Short mmCIF file of N, CA and C in Angstrom, two decimals:
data_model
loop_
_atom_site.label_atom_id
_atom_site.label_comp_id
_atom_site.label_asym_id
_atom_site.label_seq_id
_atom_site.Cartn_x
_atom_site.Cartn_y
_atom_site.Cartn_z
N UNK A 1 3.65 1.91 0.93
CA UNK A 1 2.64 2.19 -0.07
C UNK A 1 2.35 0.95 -0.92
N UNK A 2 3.52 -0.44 -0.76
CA UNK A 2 2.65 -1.73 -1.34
C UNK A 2 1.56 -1.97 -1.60
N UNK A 3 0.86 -1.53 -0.52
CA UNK A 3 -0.28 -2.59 0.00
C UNK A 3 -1.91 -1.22 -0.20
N UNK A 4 -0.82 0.25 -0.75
CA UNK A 4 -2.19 1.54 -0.18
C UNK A 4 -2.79 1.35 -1.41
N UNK A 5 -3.75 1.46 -1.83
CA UNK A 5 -4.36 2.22 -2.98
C UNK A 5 -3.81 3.14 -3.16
N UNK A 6 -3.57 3.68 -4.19
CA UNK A 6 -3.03 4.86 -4.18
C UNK A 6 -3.32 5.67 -5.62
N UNK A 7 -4.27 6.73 -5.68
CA UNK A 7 -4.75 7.50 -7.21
C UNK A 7 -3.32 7.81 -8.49
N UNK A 8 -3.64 7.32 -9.46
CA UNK A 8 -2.81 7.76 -10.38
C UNK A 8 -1.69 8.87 -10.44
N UNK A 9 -2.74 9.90 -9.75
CA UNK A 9 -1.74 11.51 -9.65
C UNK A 9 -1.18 11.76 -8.66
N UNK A 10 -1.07 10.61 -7.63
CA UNK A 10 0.55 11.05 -6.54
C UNK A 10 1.62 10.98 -7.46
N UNK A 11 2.48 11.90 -7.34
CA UNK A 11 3.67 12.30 -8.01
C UNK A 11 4.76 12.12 -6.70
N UNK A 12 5.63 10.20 -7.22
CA UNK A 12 6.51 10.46 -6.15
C UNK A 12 7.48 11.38 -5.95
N UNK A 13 8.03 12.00 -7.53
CA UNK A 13 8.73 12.71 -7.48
C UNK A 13 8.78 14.27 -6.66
N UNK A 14 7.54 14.73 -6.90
CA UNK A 14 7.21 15.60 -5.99
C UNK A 14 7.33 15.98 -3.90
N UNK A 15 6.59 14.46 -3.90
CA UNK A 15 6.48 14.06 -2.28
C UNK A 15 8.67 13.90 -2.59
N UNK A 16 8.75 13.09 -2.75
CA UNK A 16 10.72 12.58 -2.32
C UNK A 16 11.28 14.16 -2.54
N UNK A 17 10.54 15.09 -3.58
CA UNK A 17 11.28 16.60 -3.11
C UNK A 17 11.03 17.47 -2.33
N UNK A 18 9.44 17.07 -1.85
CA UNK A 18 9.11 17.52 -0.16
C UNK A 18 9.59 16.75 1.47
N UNK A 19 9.98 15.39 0.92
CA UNK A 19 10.16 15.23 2.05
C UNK A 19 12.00 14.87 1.95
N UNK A 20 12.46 15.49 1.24
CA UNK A 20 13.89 15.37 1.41
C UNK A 20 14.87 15.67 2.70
N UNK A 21 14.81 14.37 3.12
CA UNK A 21 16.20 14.26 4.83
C UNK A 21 15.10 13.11 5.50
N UNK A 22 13.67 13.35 5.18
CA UNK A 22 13.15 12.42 6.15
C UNK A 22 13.72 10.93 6.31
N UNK A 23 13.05 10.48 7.46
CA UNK A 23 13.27 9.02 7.46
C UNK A 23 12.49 7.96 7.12
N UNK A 24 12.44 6.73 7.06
CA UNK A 24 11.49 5.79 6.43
C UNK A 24 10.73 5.92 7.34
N UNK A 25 10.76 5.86 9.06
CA UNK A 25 9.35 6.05 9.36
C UNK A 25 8.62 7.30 9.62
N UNK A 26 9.34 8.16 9.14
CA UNK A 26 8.81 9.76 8.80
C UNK A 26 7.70 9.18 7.66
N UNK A 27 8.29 9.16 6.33
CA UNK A 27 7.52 8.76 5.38
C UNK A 27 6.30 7.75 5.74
N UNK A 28 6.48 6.54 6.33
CA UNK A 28 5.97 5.74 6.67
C UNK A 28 4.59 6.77 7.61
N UNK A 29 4.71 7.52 8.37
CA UNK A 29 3.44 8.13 9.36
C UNK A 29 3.13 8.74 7.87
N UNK A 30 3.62 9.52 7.08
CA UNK A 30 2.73 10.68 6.01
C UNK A 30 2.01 9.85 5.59
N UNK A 31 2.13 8.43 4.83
CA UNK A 31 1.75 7.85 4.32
C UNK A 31 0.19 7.35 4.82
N UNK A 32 0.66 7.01 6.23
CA UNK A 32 -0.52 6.63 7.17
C UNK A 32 -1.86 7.41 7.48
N UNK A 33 -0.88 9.10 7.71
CA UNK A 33 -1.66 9.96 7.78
C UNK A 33 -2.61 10.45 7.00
N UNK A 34 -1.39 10.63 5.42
CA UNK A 34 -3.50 10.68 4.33
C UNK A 34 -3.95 9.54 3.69
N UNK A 35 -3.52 8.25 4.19
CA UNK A 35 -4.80 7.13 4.15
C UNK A 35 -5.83 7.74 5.37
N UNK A 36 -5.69 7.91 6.51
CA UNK A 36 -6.67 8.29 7.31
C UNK A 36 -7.43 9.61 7.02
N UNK A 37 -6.97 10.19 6.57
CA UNK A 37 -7.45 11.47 5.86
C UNK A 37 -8.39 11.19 4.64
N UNK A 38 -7.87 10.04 3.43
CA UNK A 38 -8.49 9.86 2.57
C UNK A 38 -9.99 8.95 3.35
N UNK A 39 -9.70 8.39 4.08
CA UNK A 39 -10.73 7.59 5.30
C UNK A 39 -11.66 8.17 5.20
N UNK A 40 -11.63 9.49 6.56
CA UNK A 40 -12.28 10.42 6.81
C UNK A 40 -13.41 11.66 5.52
N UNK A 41 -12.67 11.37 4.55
CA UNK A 41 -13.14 11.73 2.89
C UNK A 41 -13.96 11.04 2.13
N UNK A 42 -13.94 9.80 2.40
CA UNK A 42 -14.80 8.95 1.40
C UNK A 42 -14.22 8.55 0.58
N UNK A 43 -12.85 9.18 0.72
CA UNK A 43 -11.85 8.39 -0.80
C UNK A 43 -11.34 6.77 -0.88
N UNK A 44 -11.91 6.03 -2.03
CA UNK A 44 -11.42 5.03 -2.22
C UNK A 44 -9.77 4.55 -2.21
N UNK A 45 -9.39 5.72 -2.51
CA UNK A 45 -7.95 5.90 -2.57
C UNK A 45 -7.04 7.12 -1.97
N UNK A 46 -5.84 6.49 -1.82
CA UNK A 46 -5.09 8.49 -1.29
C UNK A 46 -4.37 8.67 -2.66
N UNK A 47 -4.87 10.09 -2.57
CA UNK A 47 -4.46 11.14 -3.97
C UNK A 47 -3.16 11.80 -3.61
N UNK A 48 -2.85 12.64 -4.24
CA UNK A 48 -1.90 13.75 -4.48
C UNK A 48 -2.33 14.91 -3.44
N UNK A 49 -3.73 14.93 -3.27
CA UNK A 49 -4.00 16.16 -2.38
C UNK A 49 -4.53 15.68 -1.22
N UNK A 50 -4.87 14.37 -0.71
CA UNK A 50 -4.39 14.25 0.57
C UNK A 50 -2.77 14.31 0.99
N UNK A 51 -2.07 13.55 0.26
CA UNK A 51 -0.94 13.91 0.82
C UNK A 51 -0.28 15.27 0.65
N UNK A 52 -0.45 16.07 0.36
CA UNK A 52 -0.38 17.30 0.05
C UNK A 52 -0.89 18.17 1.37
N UNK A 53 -2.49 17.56 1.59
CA UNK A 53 -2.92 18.41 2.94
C UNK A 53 -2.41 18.05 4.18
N UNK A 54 -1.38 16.56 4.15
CA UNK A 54 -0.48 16.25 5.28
C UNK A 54 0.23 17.20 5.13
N UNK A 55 1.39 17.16 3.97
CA UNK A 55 2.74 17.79 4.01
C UNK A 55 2.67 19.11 4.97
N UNK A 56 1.48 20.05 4.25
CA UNK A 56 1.14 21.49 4.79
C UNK A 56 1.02 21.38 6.04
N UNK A 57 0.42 20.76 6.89
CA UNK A 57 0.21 20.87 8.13
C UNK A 57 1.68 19.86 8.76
N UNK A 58 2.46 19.49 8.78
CA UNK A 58 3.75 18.36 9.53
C UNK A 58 5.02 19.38 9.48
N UNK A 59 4.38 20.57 9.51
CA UNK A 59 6.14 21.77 9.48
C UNK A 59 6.74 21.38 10.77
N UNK A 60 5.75 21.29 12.01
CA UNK A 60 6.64 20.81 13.65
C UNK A 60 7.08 19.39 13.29
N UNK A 61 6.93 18.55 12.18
CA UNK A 61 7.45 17.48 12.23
C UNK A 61 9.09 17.46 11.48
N UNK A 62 8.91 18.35 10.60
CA UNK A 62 10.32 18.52 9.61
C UNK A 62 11.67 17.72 10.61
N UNK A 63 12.61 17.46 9.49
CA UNK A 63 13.59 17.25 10.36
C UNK A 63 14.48 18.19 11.16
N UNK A 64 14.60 19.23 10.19
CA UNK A 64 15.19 20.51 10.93
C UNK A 64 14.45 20.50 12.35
N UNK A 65 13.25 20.71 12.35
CA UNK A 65 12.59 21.40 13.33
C UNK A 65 12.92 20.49 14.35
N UNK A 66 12.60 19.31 14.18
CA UNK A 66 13.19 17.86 15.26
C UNK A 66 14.86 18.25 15.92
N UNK A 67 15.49 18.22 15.29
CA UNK A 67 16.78 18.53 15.63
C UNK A 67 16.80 19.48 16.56
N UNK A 68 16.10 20.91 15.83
CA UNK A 68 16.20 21.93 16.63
C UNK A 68 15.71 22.07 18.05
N UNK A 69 14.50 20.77 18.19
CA UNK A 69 14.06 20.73 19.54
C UNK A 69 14.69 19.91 20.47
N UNK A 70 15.65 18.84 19.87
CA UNK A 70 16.10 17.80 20.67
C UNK A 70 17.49 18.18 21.24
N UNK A 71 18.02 19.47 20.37
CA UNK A 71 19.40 20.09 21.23
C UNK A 71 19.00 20.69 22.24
N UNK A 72 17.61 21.86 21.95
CA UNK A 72 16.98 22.52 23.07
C UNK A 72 16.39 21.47 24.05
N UNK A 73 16.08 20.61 24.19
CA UNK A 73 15.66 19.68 25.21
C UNK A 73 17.11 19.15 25.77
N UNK A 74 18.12 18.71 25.27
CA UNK A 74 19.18 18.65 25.92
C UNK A 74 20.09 19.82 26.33
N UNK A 75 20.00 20.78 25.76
CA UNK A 75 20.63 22.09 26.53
C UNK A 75 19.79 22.52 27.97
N UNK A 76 18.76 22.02 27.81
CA UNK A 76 17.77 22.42 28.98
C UNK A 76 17.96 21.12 30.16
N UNK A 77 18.01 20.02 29.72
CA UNK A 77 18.36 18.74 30.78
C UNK A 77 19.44 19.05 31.34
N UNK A 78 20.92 20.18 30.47
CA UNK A 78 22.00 19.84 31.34
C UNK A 78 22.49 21.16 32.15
N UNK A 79 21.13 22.17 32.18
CA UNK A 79 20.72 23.19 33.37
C UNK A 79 21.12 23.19 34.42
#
């Protein structure tokens, strides 16, 4: 986020209590994702509610959910 524009009312505190377990390049794609979002918007900047309309939609990305697929992909490889 050095280098993003970024609107006054992102609240990191908020995002670091939504994305709590992720990894830097977890964070690193959200980040990416509502600059392209703010893109697609006309926004000079990414707000609080682009990243917000990432968070809502990245539930198959969670870390839980990752985990949960990568045991099931290896319980299934050793079939």
């Amino acid at each position: 986020s050095r280098r993003m524009p970024l609107s006054t009312d992102v609240d990191f505190a908020l995002v670091a209590a939504e994305t709590s377990g992720w990894s830097g390049a977890q964070l690193k794609g959200l980040l990416q994702e509502a600059a392209l979002l703010a893109i697609r918007t006309a926004s000079p900047m990414v707000s609080q509610g682009h990243l917000s309309s990432i968070l809502q939609g990245r539930g198959d990305h969670s870390p839980s959910k990752r985990t949960e697929w990568k045991a099931n992909f290896i319980y299934s490889k050793s079939i």
